[in-house]
XYZ file of C-alpha atoms in Angstrom:
160
model
C 38.763 4.129 -8.590
C 41.443 6.726 -9.307
C 39.030 8.747 -11.453
C 36.472 8.621 -8.643
C 39.022 10.117 -6.239
C 39.812 12.901 -8.712
C 36.124 13.693 -9.138
C 35.552 13.642 -5.372
C 38.405 16.132 -4.926
C 36.897 18.322 -7.643
C 33.543 18.153 -5.835
C 35.152 19.383 -2.610
C 36.727 22.302 -4.466
C 33.473 23.133 -6.238
C 31.543 23.110 -2.959
C 34.144 25.309 -1.259
C 33.853 27.682 -4.205
C 30.087 27.914 -3.715
C 29.160 25.747 -6.696
C 26.875 23.186 -5.067
C 25.408 22.045 -8.381
C 28.891 21.486 -9.817
C 29.936 19.584 -6.706
C 26.861 17.396 -7.006
C 27.584 16.699 -10.677
C 31.159 15.714 -9.804
C 29.990 13.391 -7.010
C 27.377 11.808 -9.245
C 30.045 11.085 -11.835
C 32.435 9.799 -9.138
C 29.775 7.320 -8.010
C 29.561 5.981 -11.555
C 33.229 5.037 -11.233
C 32.904 3.721 -7.658
C 29.250 2.737 -7.096
C 29.962 0.853 -3.854
C 31.797 3.724 -2.146
C 29.710 4.516 0.946
C 31.566 7.764 1.577
C 30.652 9.076 -1.876
C 27.050 8.005 -1.332
C 26.931 9.861 1.973
C 28.409 12.985 0.421
C 25.975 12.852 -2.482
C 23.066 12.501 -0.052
C 24.392 15.384 2.075
C 24.724 17.664 -0.945
C 21.242 16.804 -2.184
C 19.886 17.694 1.270
C 21.914 20.909 1.336
C 20.574 21.882 -2.091
C 17.018 21.045 -0.928
C 16.528 18.407 -3.616
C 14.204 16.057 -1.743
C 12.842 14.184 -4.775
C 16.377 13.538 -6.038
C 17.375 12.240 -2.580
C 14.411 9.897 -2.570
C 15.342 8.666 -6.061
C 18.945 8.138 -4.917
C 17.919 5.895 -2.017
C 15.321 4.008 -4.045
C 18.040 3.314 -6.606
C 20.387 2.181 -3.818
C 17.735 -0.199 -2.467
C 17.250 -1.710 -5.915
C 20.991 -1.943 -6.568
C 22.131 -3.501 -3.297
C 22.183 -7.205 -2.655
C 19.518 -8.510 -0.286
C 19.614 -8.475 3.465
C 20.489 -5.708 5.855
C 22.132 -3.242 3.395
C 19.105 -3.361 1.130
C 16.698 -3.004 4.054
C 18.614 0.062 5.332
C 18.380 1.711 1.901
C 14.652 0.956 1.706
C 14.144 2.376 5.217
C 16.083 5.546 4.347
C 13.986 5.995 1.206
C 10.820 5.425 3.252
C 11.779 8.165 5.729
C 12.381 10.565 2.855
C 9.069 9.624 1.211
C 7.245 10.225 4.478
C 8.967 13.613 4.917
C 7.772 14.538 1.431
C 4.186 13.582 2.242
C 4.225 10.354 0.223
C 2.858 8.095 2.945
C 1.707 5.307 0.616
C 5.137 5.135 -0.987
C 6.738 5.051 2.475
C 4.552 2.061 3.393
C 5.537 0.296 0.164
C 9.231 0.947 0.774
C 9.056 -0.297 4.366
C 7.390 -3.472 3.139
C 10.337 -3.843 0.773
C 12.678 -3.466 3.755
C 10.865 -6.292 5.538
C 11.147 -8.526 2.485
C 14.891 -7.850 2.366
C 15.372 -8.367 6.113
C 12.309 -10.010 7.722
C 13.598 -9.500 11.259
C 14.278 -5.755 10.885
C 12.601 -4.386 14.006
C 13.020 -0.712 13.065
C 11.294 -1.192 9.705
C 8.549 -3.193 11.385
C 7.973 -0.492 14.006
C 7.969 2.287 11.393
C 5.524 0.367 9.230
C 3.254 -0.318 12.203
C 3.283 3.398 13.043
C 2.335 4.336 9.484
C -0.389 1.706 9.279
C -1.812 2.891 12.596
C -2.276 6.352 11.058
C -4.302 5.108 8.088
C -7.186 7.536 7.662
C -8.494 6.619 4.215
C -9.269 2.872 3.858
C -11.980 1.252 5.923
C -10.943 0.534 9.494
C -11.253 -3.224 9.025
C -8.646 -3.243 6.253
C -6.211 -1.199 8.331
C -6.776 -3.458 11.322
C -6.187 -6.562 9.213
C -2.944 -5.095 7.852
C -1.703 -4.342 11.375
C -2.540 -7.862 12.566
C -0.617 -9.368 9.651
C 2.286 -7.028 10.357
C 2.442 -7.854 14.079
C 2.174 -11.557 13.235
C 5.157 -11.157 10.929
C 7.058 -9.344 13.671
C 6.254 -11.991 16.262
C 7.340 -14.738 13.896
C 10.728 -13.144 13.181
C 11.531 -11.457 16.504
C 14.652 -12.794 18.187
C 14.018 -11.062 21.499
C 11.343 -12.903 23.567
C 10.079 -9.645 25.125
C 9.650 -8.083 21.697
C 7.848 -11.202 20.449
C 5.467 -10.975 23.411
C 4.867 -7.285 22.714
C 3.928 -8.031 19.094
C 1.563 -10.784 20.180
C -0.048 -8.431 22.693
C -0.517 -5.801 19.988
C -2.193 -8.414 17.795
C -4.618 -9.213 20.599
C -5.548 -5.578 21.106
């Protein structure tokens, strides 16, 4: 943990000195020493965004999703990776990642809504397959919704 703090301090100095790549290298090494440090993760993500390294950001969050224990933390990492994949034009990957989020946290309403939105935009497969996927998705949402109004909304969407 002490080495991680040293590397994080070096990253701050490198960034202030205009060496974004050096700062990123220091943060990456710091995370090896403290992989569960959320602050380091956030800084690494911020630097990757600043350096316009979208594919590396996506890889970072996919790795986080695979590394984290199940439940909400894993679902959040999957959802973050899905947003990045969608921003990079990788819609199919975004759908796959959101499905992973729902496996990790079946009641995650944000992931369910994002997945429904992406499935509603499906231009390539036959309409019947897309419709079937949305019905299954809304059925999943209705089954796991804790809010009665939300459950009713999912059931209504299934009927339409």
